[in-house]
Amino acid sequence: MDESSYWNLPSSHLLGSVPAVVNEESEASYGRRGGGGRGYQTLGPPTEGFEQQSQNNWKGVFSISSYTQYFDVDTDVVVNRLISSFYPAGGDFFNKIGANPDLYGLIWITTTLVFMLAAFGNCATYLIQKRTDRTTTWSFDVGYVNAAACGIYGYSLVVPVAFYFLLRYLGSNASLIRFWCMWGYSLSIFIPTAFLLLIPVEILRWIIILVAGTASSCFVTLNLTSYIGGSNDLRMMMIAAFLLQMALAIFIKVWFFP
Amino acid sequence: MSNSHSDTIPLHPSSQSDIDEIENLINASVQSGPATVLPARPPSPPRASIPVSSSPFIQSKIPPPPPQSSSSSNHKVPSVPAAPPPPPPVGNSSSIVATGFGPPPNTLTEPVWDTVKRDLSRIVSNLKLVVFPNPYREDPGKALRDWDLWGPFFFIVFLGLTLSWSASVKKSEVFAVAFALLAAGAIILTLNVLLLGGHIIFFQSLSLLGYCLFPLDIGALICLLKDNVIIKMIVVSVTLAWSSWAAYPFMSSAVNPRRKALALYPVFLMYVSVGFLIIAIN
């Protein structure tokens, strides 16, 4: 009895209980955490506590540890999601996210896009002006940074919130974090687009931005459709999402690459 | 309080308690430690160093038996004149070795130049630790053990002013953008590492990211003086590489190796955007 007091395992309560063989396949989901006591019947309650903990470790708005659950990704996972956002075809982004949506993509893709728009927007404006008027000198308009920050951050934060509330009101389930994640990754296609828009040929620019806008909008719409279930009532939602993304693309072209 | 002076006065072994002996051993090892850690602020709260100021604890916990109380009161008298001890390493003005023992030197009445000199020397020593090659770079516990925020503040403001000076229009907006980018950027980068599950001390990281701006400051100054685009690009690339090299070991060792790139990319992004601002502002 004395030795058991040195072992701070929860199995001390098992003394005297009859070990029962539990079907291991049903416990597979707990396999990650149920290291000790496997095969004993009392495997249930401790792992339930673990699961509850992993979904509900909210320690308050001002504690960093309650937000780490949204950043629980590795480099290869992020790269994988990034590459899948370039192909608008499959509508399986939400499956890919699974139980692990991340806000890392949203934050850093939008920040990178803000920087790219400000930098390349200035370069492109200079190049286009140089073509028409040989005497223009380089000038850096800091207003581009402000406009880019307001536009991109505003869009990527507000639009998912709006869709979340609308869909909740209309009855279907929606998860804000997943929406933010998906919209964030949908903006990633605009980063190489901003680089390509440096080419100072007007027609080419319009073609590039329309292609990128369409790809991004299709990505958003298809994923939204597959997530919600695609009933007829929500057709307006899908069209609205498509149009909003196209509007963002046009705004990028008109404001930063005139 | 007499026990707190026990490090400066060799006590008779028989009159020491065990805890005093341990205290002395600790002090001896700290005083003979590496001289790279400058004695900066004397009563610095124990950050990365050995827990200090256990003397009040000793005082209350161990009621000194009568023969000891007389010897401890005897210790009071000779210890007071020895209050500012001459420490073996660099002793700047009235600073005591940063162990926290002893009464704090009276920084309110010292000359202003002494205070400024002390802060400046700390900034310089931190700069040498972070930006220039030294053997302790790989260990985030040792590098910048004595962080401060004056250095980063000076560097950020200097960079903002330099950029604002070089700009021909919208000068105040340029300063605002540069300052906001760097200050908010440092905070967000630190939060990013914390959110990814890394282990760093918040202010130590802020301090380090501020010090790593020093090469970009030099680059901005050179670009202010020389207005040629090619030279600017070369100078900015070199200083950018230097800044990234300075920040790399600290950031990469703070997180899980599988998330290293996730933690380093934003640092790179911030320095590239600042570098672009330096080149682009005309």
Coordinates of C-alpha atoms in Angstrom, one line a residue:
Chain A
M1 CA 0.0 0.0 0.0
D2 CA 2.9 2.3 0.7
E3 CA 4.4 1.8 -2.7
S4 CA 1.2 2.7 -4.4
S5 CA 1.3 6.1 -2.7
Y6 CA 4.6 6.8 -4.6
W7 CA 3.0 6.1 -7.9
N8 CA 0.8 9.1 -8.7
L9 CA -1.0 7.2 -11.3
P10 CA -4.8 7.2 -11.5
S11 CA -4.7 3.5 -11.4
S12 CA -4.5 3.4 -7.7
H13 CA -8.3 3.4 -7.6
L14 CA -8.2 0.2 -9.6
L15 CA -7.0 -1.8 -6.6
G16 CA -9.6 -4.4 -6.0
S17 CA -11.4 -3.9 -9.3
V18 CA -11.7 -6.6 -11.8
P19 CA -9.9 -5.7 -15.0
A20 CA -12.2 -6.1 -18.0
V21 CA -11.1 -6.3 -21.6
V22 CA -12.3 -3.3 -23.5
N23 CA -12.7 -3.3 -27.2
E24 CA -9.6 -1.4 -28.3
E25 CA -11.0 -0.2 -31.6
S26 CA -13.7 1.8 -29.9
E27 CA -11.0 3.4 -27.8
A28 CA -8.9 4.3 -30.8
S29 CA -9.9 7.9 -30.6
Y30 CA -8.6 8.1 -27.1
G31 CA -5.5 6.2 -28.1
R32 CA -3.5 9.4 -28.2
R33 CA -4.2 10.3 -24.6
G34 CA -5.2 7.1 -22.9
G35 CA -1.7 5.9 -22.3
G36 CA -2.2 4.5 -18.9
G37 CA -4.9 2.1 -18.0
R38 CA -5.5 0.7 -21.4
G39 CA -7.6 -2.4 -21.2
Y40 CA -9.2 -1.4 -17.9
Q41 CA -12.8 -0.6 -17.8
T42 CA -12.3 2.7 -16.2
L43 CA -10.7 4.2 -19.2
G44 CA -13.8 6.3 -19.9
P45 CA -13.9 9.1 -17.4
P46 CA -10.2 10.3 -17.5
T47 CA -10.1 10.5 -21.3
E48 CA -13.5 12.2 -21.3
G49 CA -11.9 14.8 -19.2
F50 CA -9.1 15.1 -21.6
E51 CA -11.3 15.6 -24.5
Q52 CA -13.3 18.2 -22.7
Q53 CA -10.1 19.9 -21.9
S54 CA -8.9 20.0 -25.4
Q55 CA -12.0 21.6 -26.7
N56 CA -12.6 23.9 -23.8
N57 CA -9.4 25.2 -22.5
W58 CA -10.6 28.8 -22.5
K59 CA -8.9 30.6 -19.8
G60 CA -10.3 34.0 -20.5
V61 CA -10.0 36.6 -23.2
F62 CA -6.7 38.0 -22.0
S63 CA -4.8 34.7 -21.6
I64 CA -2.6 33.7 -24.5
S65 CA -3.0 30.0 -23.7
S66 CA -6.7 30.1 -24.6
Y67 CA -5.8 31.1 -28.2
T68 CA -3.0 28.6 -28.8
Q69 CA -5.6 26.1 -29.8
Y70 CA -6.0 28.1 -33.0
F71 CA -2.3 28.0 -33.9
D72 CA -1.7 24.4 -33.4
V73 CA -0.2 23.8 -36.8
D74 CA 3.2 22.8 -38.2
T75 CA 5.0 24.1 -41.2
D76 CA 4.0 21.3 -43.5
V77 CA 0.3 21.6 -42.6
V78 CA 0.3 25.3 -43.4
V79 CA 2.1 24.7 -46.7
N80 CA -0.4 22.0 -47.6
R81 CA -3.4 24.2 -47.0
L82 CA -1.8 27.0 -48.9
I83 CA -1.2 24.9 -52.0
S84 CA -4.7 23.5 -51.8
S85 CA -6.1 27.0 -51.9
F86 CA -4.6 27.6 -55.3
Y87 CA -6.8 24.9 -56.9
P88 CA -10.4 26.1 -56.8
A89 CA -11.7 22.9 -58.1
G90 CA -12.3 20.6 -55.2
G91 CA -14.7 21.8 -52.5
D92 CA -13.0 19.9 -49.7
F93 CA -11.1 22.7 -47.9
F94 CA -13.3 22.3 -44.8
N95 CA -12.6 18.6 -44.7
K96 CA -8.9 19.3 -44.9
I97 CA -9.1 21.7 -42.0
G98 CA -10.9 19.0 -40.1
A99 CA -10.8 19.6 -36.4
N100 CA -7.9 21.9 -36.6
P101 CA -8.7 25.3 -38.1
D102 CA -5.9 27.7 -37.8
L103 CA -5.7 31.5 -37.7
Y104 CA -2.0 31.6 -38.6
G105 CA -2.9 31.6 -42.3
L106 CA -5.4 34.4 -42.0
I107 CA -3.1 36.7 -40.1
W108 CA 0.1 36.3 -42.1
I109 CA -1.5 35.9 -45.5
T110 CA -3.3 39.2 -45.0
T111 CA -0.3 40.9 -43.7
T112 CA 1.9 39.7 -46.6
L113 CA -0.8 40.8 -49.0
V114 CA -0.9 44.3 -47.4
F115 CA 2.8 44.6 -47.8
M116 CA 2.8 43.3 -51.4
L117 CA 0.0 45.6 -52.5
A118 CA 1.7 48.6 -51.0
A119 CA 5.1 47.8 -52.4
F120 CA 4.2 46.5 -55.8
G121 CA 1.4 49.0 -56.2
N122 CA 3.9 51.8 -55.9
C123 CA 6.2 50.1 -58.4
A124 CA 3.5 49.4 -60.9
T125 CA 2.1 52.9 -60.7
Y126 CA 5.5 54.3 -61.4
L127 CA 6.0 51.9 -64.3
I128 CA 2.7 52.7 -66.0
Q129 CA 3.3 56.4 -65.5
K130 CA 6.8 56.1 -67.0
R131 CA 5.3 54.6 -70.2
T132 CA 3.0 57.5 -70.8
D133 CA 5.2 60.3 -69.5
R134 CA 8.9 59.8 -69.7
T135 CA 9.7 62.4 -67.1
T136 CA 8.0 61.1 -64.0
T137 CA 10.2 60.4 -61.1
W138 CA 9.8 57.8 -58.5
S139 CA 7.7 58.8 -55.6
F140 CA 6.5 56.5 -52.8
D141 CA 3.0 57.1 -51.7
V142 CA 2.6 56.0 -48.1
G143 CA -1.1 56.2 -48.5
Y144 CA -1.0 52.9 -50.3
V145 CA 0.0 51.2 -47.0
N146 CA -3.0 52.7 -45.2
A147 CA -5.4 51.8 -48.0
A148 CA -4.1 48.3 -48.3
A149 CA -4.3 47.7 -44.5
C150 CA -7.8 49.0 -44.2
G151 CA -9.0 47.2 -47.3
I152 CA -7.5 43.8 -46.8
Y153 CA -7.8 43.5 -43.0
G154 CA -11.4 44.9 -43.1
Y155 CA -12.5 42.5 -45.8
S156 CA -11.0 39.4 -44.3
L157 CA -12.3 40.2 -40.8
V158 CA -15.8 41.5 -41.5
V159 CA -17.0 39.3 -44.4
P160 CA -16.7 36.0 -42.6
V161 CA -18.4 37.5 -39.5
A162 CA -21.2 38.7 -41.6
F163 CA -21.7 35.3 -43.3
Y164 CA -21.5 33.6 -39.9
F165 CA -24.2 35.7 -38.4
L166 CA -26.4 35.4 -41.5
L167 CA -26.1 31.7 -41.6
R168 CA -26.7 31.3 -37.9
Y169 CA -29.8 33.4 -38.3
L170 CA -31.0 31.2 -41.2
G171 CA -30.6 28.1 -39.1
S172 CA -27.6 26.3 -40.5
N173 CA -24.6 25.6 -38.4
A174 CA -21.5 27.7 -39.0
S175 CA -18.2 28.0 -37.3
L176 CA -16.6 31.4 -37.3
I177 CA -13.1 30.2 -36.9
R178 CA -13.4 27.9 -39.9
F179 CA -14.8 30.8 -42.0
W180 CA -12.0 33.1 -41.0
C181 CA -9.5 30.3 -41.9
M182 CA -11.1 29.7 -45.3
W183 CA -11.4 33.3 -46.3
G184 CA -7.8 33.9 -45.1
Y185 CA -6.4 31.1 -47.3
S186 CA -8.6 32.3 -50.2
L187 CA -6.6 35.5 -50.3
S188 CA -3.3 33.7 -50.8
I189 CA -3.8 33.6 -54.6
F190 CA -3.6 37.4 -54.7
I191 CA 0.0 37.4 -53.6
P192 CA 1.6 36.1 -56.8
T193 CA -1.0 38.1 -58.6
A194 CA 0.3 41.3 -57.1
F195 CA 3.7 40.4 -58.4
L196 CA 2.4 39.6 -61.9
L197 CA 0.5 42.9 -62.0
L198 CA 3.8 44.7 -62.3
I199 CA 3.7 44.1 -66.0
P200 CA 2.8 47.5 -67.4
V201 CA 0.5 46.3 -70.1
E202 CA -3.1 47.3 -69.3
I203 CA -4.9 44.5 -71.1
L204 CA -2.7 41.9 -69.5
R205 CA -3.3 43.3 -66.1
W206 CA -7.0 43.1 -66.5
I207 CA -6.8 39.5 -67.7
I208 CA -4.5 38.5 -64.8
I209 CA -6.7 40.1 -62.2
L210 CA -9.9 38.6 -63.6
V211 CA -8.4 35.2 -63.7
A212 CA -7.2 35.4 -60.2
G213 CA -10.4 36.9 -58.9
T214 CA -12.4 34.1 -60.6
A215 CA -10.2 31.4 -59.1
S216 CA -10.4 32.9 -55.6
S217 CA -14.2 33.4 -55.8
C218 CA -14.7 29.9 -57.1
F219 CA -12.6 28.6 -54.2
V220 CA -14.8 30.5 -51.7
T221 CA -18.1 29.6 -53.3
L222 CA -17.4 25.9 -53.8
N223 CA -16.1 25.4 -50.2
L224 CA -19.0 27.4 -48.8
T225 CA -21.5 25.3 -50.8
S226 CA -20.0 22.0 -49.7
Y227 CA -19.9 23.1 -46.1
I228 CA -23.4 24.3 -45.8
G229 CA -25.1 21.6 -47.9
G230 CA -26.1 23.6 -50.9
S231 CA -29.8 24.0 -50.4
N232 CA -31.7 26.3 -52.7
D233 CA -32.5 28.9 -50.1
L234 CA -28.9 29.6 -49.6
R235 CA -28.1 30.2 -53.3
M236 CA -28.1 33.9 -52.6
M237 CA -25.4 33.4 -50.1
M238 CA -23.2 31.7 -52.6
I239 CA -23.7 34.4 -55.2
A240 CA -23.0 37.1 -52.6
A241 CA -19.8 35.4 -51.6
F242 CA -18.7 35.1 -55.3
L243 CA -19.5 38.8 -56.0
L244 CA -17.7 40.0 -52.9
Q245 CA -14.5 38.3 -53.7
M246 CA -14.7 39.6 -57.3
A247 CA -15.3 43.0 -55.9
L248 CA -12.2 42.7 -53.8
A249 CA -10.1 41.7 -56.9
I250 CA -11.4 44.7 -58.9
F251 CA -10.7 47.0 -56.0
I252 CA -7.1 45.8 -55.8
K253 CA -6.7 46.4 -59.5
V254 CA -8.3 49.8 -59.6
W255 CA -6.8 51.3 -56.5
F256 CA -3.3 49.9 -56.4
F257 CA -2.5 49.2 -60.0
P258 CA -4.3 51.9 -61.9
Chain B
M1 CA 19.3 42.6 7.2
S2 CA 22.6 41.8 8.6
N3 CA 22.6 38.5 6.9
S4 CA 22.4 40.2 3.6
H5 CA 25.9 41.6 4.1
S6 CA 27.2 38.2 4.9
D7 CA 28.7 37.9 1.4
T8 CA 31.1 40.8 1.9
I9 CA 32.3 39.9 5.3
P10 CA 33.9 36.5 6.0
L11 CA 31.9 35.2 8.9
H12 CA 33.2 32.8 11.4
P13 CA 32.0 29.4 10.3
S14 CA 30.6 28.4 13.6
S15 CA 28.2 31.4 13.8
Q16 CA 26.6 30.7 10.4
S17 CA 23.5 28.7 9.8
D18 CA 23.4 26.2 7.0
I19 CA 21.3 28.6 4.9
D20 CA 23.8 31.3 5.3
E21 CA 26.5 29.0 4.1
I22 CA 24.4 28.1 1.0
E23 CA 23.8 31.8 0.4
N24 CA 27.6 32.4 0.5
L25 CA 28.2 29.7 -2.0
I26 CA 25.7 31.1 -4.3
N27 CA 27.2 34.6 -4.0
A28 CA 30.6 33.2 -4.6
S29 CA 29.6 31.5 -7.8
V30 CA 27.7 34.5 -9.1
Q31 CA 30.5 36.9 -8.4
S32 CA 33.0 34.7 -10.2
G33 CA 30.6 34.3 -13.1
P34 CA 31.2 35.5 -16.7
A35 CA 32.1 39.1 -16.9
T36 CA 29.9 39.6 -20.0
V37 CA 26.9 40.2 -17.8
L38 CA 27.5 43.8 -16.8
P39 CA 26.3 44.9 -13.4
A40 CA 23.5 47.1 -14.5
R41 CA 20.6 47.9 -12.2
P42 CA 21.6 46.8 -8.8
P43 CA 18.3 45.6 -7.3
S44 CA 17.2 43.9 -10.4
P45 CA 14.3 41.5 -9.8
P46 CA 15.4 37.9 -10.3
R47 CA 14.8 37.2 -14.0
A48 CA 17.1 34.6 -15.4
S49 CA 19.4 34.6 -12.4
I50 CA 19.6 32.8 -9.2
P51 CA 16.7 33.6 -6.8
V52 CA 17.9 36.3 -4.5
S53 CA 16.7 38.2 -1.4
S54 CA 16.1 35.3 0.8
S55 CA 17.5 37.2 3.7
P56 CA 14.2 38.5 5.0
F57 CA 12.9 35.0 4.7
I58 CA 15.8 33.8 6.8
Q59 CA 15.3 36.5 9.3
S60 CA 11.7 35.5 10.1
K61 CA 12.1 31.7 9.8
I62 CA 15.0 31.2 12.0
P63 CA 14.7 32.8 15.3
P64 CA 18.4 33.4 16.2
P65 CA 19.3 31.8 19.5
P66 CA 20.6 34.2 22.1
P67 CA 24.3 33.6 21.5
Q68 CA 23.8 34.2 17.7
S69 CA 21.8 37.3 18.2
S70 CA 24.7 39.0 19.8
S71 CA 27.0 37.9 17.1
S72 CA 24.5 39.0 14.4
S73 CA 24.2 42.5 16.0
N74 CA 28.0 42.6 16.0
H75 CA 27.9 41.9 12.3
K76 CA 25.6 44.8 11.8
V77 CA 28.2 47.3 12.9
P78 CA 31.1 46.4 10.7
S79 CA 28.9 45.6 7.7
V80 CA 27.4 49.1 7.4
P81 CA 30.6 50.9 6.5
A82 CA 31.3 48.1 4.0
A83 CA 27.9 48.6 2.3
P84 CA 29.2 49.7 -1.1
P85 CA 31.7 46.9 -1.6
P86 CA 34.2 47.1 -4.4
P87 CA 33.2 44.2 -6.6
P88 CA 36.0 42.4 -8.6
P89 CA 34.4 42.9 -12.1
V90 CA 33.6 46.2 -13.7
G91 CA 32.1 48.4 -11.0
N92 CA 30.5 51.4 -12.5
S93 CA 30.1 54.3 -10.1
S94 CA 28.1 53.1 -7.2
S95 CA 26.6 50.0 -8.7
I96 CA 26.7 46.8 -6.7
V97 CA 27.1 43.4 -8.5
A98 CA 23.6 42.5 -9.7
T99 CA 22.7 40.0 -7.1
G100 CA 20.2 42.2 -5.3
F101 CA 21.8 41.7 -2.0
G102 CA 22.5 44.7 0.2
P103 CA 20.7 48.0 0.3
P104 CA 20.1 49.5 -3.2
P105 CA 22.5 52.2 -4.1
N106 CA 20.8 55.5 -4.0
T107 CA 20.1 56.1 -7.6
L108 CA 18.0 59.2 -6.8
T109 CA 20.9 61.2 -5.5
E110 CA 23.6 60.0 -7.9
P111 CA 24.6 62.4 -10.6
V112 CA 22.5 62.3 -13.8
W113 CA 25.5 61.6 -15.9
D114 CA 26.1 58.4 -13.8
T115 CA 22.6 57.2 -14.6
V116 CA 22.9 58.0 -18.2
K117 CA 26.4 56.4 -18.4
R118 CA 25.1 53.3 -16.8
D119 CA 22.2 53.0 -19.2
L120 CA 24.4 53.7 -22.2
S121 CA 26.9 51.1 -21.2
R122 CA 24.1 48.6 -20.8
I123 CA 22.8 49.4 -24.3
V124 CA 26.3 49.0 -25.8
S125 CA 26.9 45.7 -24.1
N126 CA 23.5 44.3 -25.1
L127 CA 24.2 45.5 -28.7
K128 CA 27.5 43.7 -28.7
L129 CA 25.8 40.5 -27.4
V130 CA 23.1 40.5 -30.0
V131 CA 24.4 42.0 -33.2
F132 CA 28.0 41.0 -33.2
P133 CA 29.3 37.5 -33.2
N134 CA 29.9 36.1 -29.8
P135 CA 30.0 32.6 -28.5
Y136 CA 26.9 32.9 -26.4
R137 CA 24.5 33.6 -29.3
E138 CA 23.0 30.2 -29.4
D139 CA 21.8 30.2 -25.9
P140 CA 18.7 32.3 -25.5
G141 CA 19.1 32.1 -21.7
K142 CA 22.5 33.8 -21.8
A143 CA 22.0 36.2 -24.6
L144 CA 20.3 39.3 -23.4
R145 CA 19.9 38.2 -19.9
D146 CA 19.8 41.8 -18.9
W147 CA 17.3 43.1 -21.4
D148 CA 16.2 46.7 -21.5
L149 CA 13.8 48.6 -23.6
W150 CA 15.8 51.9 -24.0
G151 CA 18.0 50.5 -26.7
P152 CA 15.1 49.3 -28.9
F153 CA 13.3 52.6 -28.3
F154 CA 16.2 54.6 -29.5
F155 CA 16.7 52.4 -32.6
I156 CA 13.0 52.5 -33.6
V157 CA 12.8 56.2 -33.2
F158 CA 16.0 56.8 -35.0
L159 CA 14.9 54.7 -37.9
G160 CA 11.5 56.5 -38.0
L161 CA 13.3 59.9 -38.0
T162 CA 15.8 58.9 -40.7
L163 CA 13.0 57.7 -43.0
S164 CA 11.0 60.7 -42.3
W165 CA 13.9 62.9 -43.1
S166 CA 14.5 61.2 -46.4
A167 CA 10.9 61.5 -47.4
S168 CA 10.1 64.6 -49.5
V169 CA 6.3 64.5 -49.0
K170 CA 4.1 63.2 -46.2
K171 CA 6.9 63.2 -43.7
S172 CA 4.8 62.7 -40.6
E173 CA 2.9 59.9 -42.2
V174 CA 6.1 58.1 -43.1
F175 CA 7.3 58.4 -39.5
A176 CA 3.9 57.1 -38.2
V177 CA 4.0 54.1 -40.6
A178 CA 7.6 53.2 -39.7
F179 CA 7.1 53.5 -36.0
A180 CA 3.8 51.6 -36.0
L181 CA 5.2 48.9 -38.2
L182 CA 8.2 48.4 -36.0
A183 CA 6.6 48.7 -32.6
A184 CA 3.5 46.7 -33.4
G185 CA 5.6 44.3 -35.4
A186 CA 7.8 43.5 -32.5
I187 CA 4.8 42.8 -30.3
I188 CA 3.0 40.8 -32.9
L189 CA 6.1 38.7 -33.6
T190 CA 6.5 37.9 -30.0
L191 CA 2.8 37.0 -29.7
N192 CA 3.2 34.8 -32.8
V193 CA 5.9 32.8 -31.1
L194 CA 3.9 32.5 -27.9
L195 CA 0.8 31.4 -29.8
L196 CA 2.7 28.7 -31.7
G197 CA 3.6 27.2 -28.4
G198 CA 7.1 28.6 -28.1
H199 CA 8.8 29.5 -24.9
I200 CA 10.2 33.0 -24.7
I201 CA 10.0 35.8 -22.3
F202 CA 7.8 38.6 -23.7
F203 CA 10.0 41.6 -22.9
Q204 CA 13.2 39.8 -23.6
S205 CA 11.9 39.1 -27.1
L206 CA 10.8 42.7 -27.6
S207 CA 14.2 43.9 -26.6
L208 CA 16.0 41.5 -28.9
L209 CA 13.9 42.4 -31.9
G210 CA 14.6 46.0 -31.2
Y211 CA 18.3 45.5 -31.0
C212 CA 18.4 43.6 -34.2
L213 CA 17.2 46.7 -35.9
F214 CA 20.6 48.3 -35.4
P215 CA 22.0 47.2 -38.8
L216 CA 19.0 48.6 -40.6
D217 CA 19.5 51.8 -38.8
I218 CA 23.0 52.0 -40.2
G219 CA 21.6 51.1 -43.6
A220 CA 19.0 53.8 -43.4
L221 CA 21.6 56.4 -42.4
I222 CA 23.8 55.5 -45.4
C223 CA 20.8 55.6 -47.7
L224 CA 20.0 59.0 -46.4
L225 CA 23.4 60.3 -47.3
K226 CA 23.7 58.5 -50.7
D227 CA 20.7 58.8 -52.9
N228 CA 21.7 56.2 -55.6
V229 CA 19.2 53.4 -56.1
I230 CA 21.8 50.7 -56.8
I231 CA 23.8 51.6 -53.7
K232 CA 20.7 51.7 -51.7
M233 CA 19.7 48.2 -52.8
I234 CA 23.1 46.8 -52.0
V235 CA 23.3 48.4 -48.6
V236 CA 19.8 47.4 -47.7
S237 CA 20.4 43.8 -48.7
V238 CA 23.5 43.6 -46.7
T239 CA 22.0 45.1 -43.6
L240 CA 18.9 43.0 -44.0
A241 CA 20.9 39.9 -44.1
W242 CA 22.8 41.0 -41.0
S243 CA 19.6 41.7 -39.1
S244 CA 18.1 38.4 -40.0
W245 CA 21.3 36.6 -39.0
A246 CA 21.2 38.4 -35.6
A247 CA 17.6 37.5 -35.0
Y248 CA 17.6 33.9 -36.3
P249 CA 19.1 31.9 -33.4
F250 CA 16.9 33.4 -30.8
M251 CA 13.7 32.9 -32.7
S252 CA 14.4 29.5 -34.1
S253 CA 15.4 28.1 -30.7
A254 CA 12.2 29.3 -29.1
V255 CA 9.8 27.1 -30.9
N256 CA 9.3 23.5 -31.8
P257 CA 11.6 22.6 -34.7
R258 CA 8.7 21.6 -36.9
R259 CA 7.3 25.2 -36.6
K260 CA 10.6 27.0 -37.0
A261 CA 9.7 28.3 -40.4
L262 CA 6.3 29.5 -39.1
A263 CA 8.0 31.6 -36.5
L264 CA 10.8 32.9 -38.7
Y265 CA 8.8 33.9 -41.7
P266 CA 7.1 36.9 -40.0
V267 CA 10.5 38.2 -38.8
F268 CA 11.8 38.0 -42.3
L269 CA 8.6 39.7 -43.6
M270 CA 9.0 42.6 -41.2
Y271 CA 12.6 43.2 -42.0
V272 CA 12.0 43.0 -45.7
S273 CA 9.2 45.5 -45.5
V274 CA 11.4 47.9 -43.5
G275 CA 14.1 47.4 -46.0
F276 CA 11.7 48.2 -48.8
L277 CA 10.6 51.3 -47.0
I278 CA 14.3 52.4 -46.8
I279 CA 14.9 51.9 -50.5
A280 CA 11.6 53.3 -51.6
I281 CA 11.5 56.5 -49.6
N282 CA 12.9 59.2 -51.7

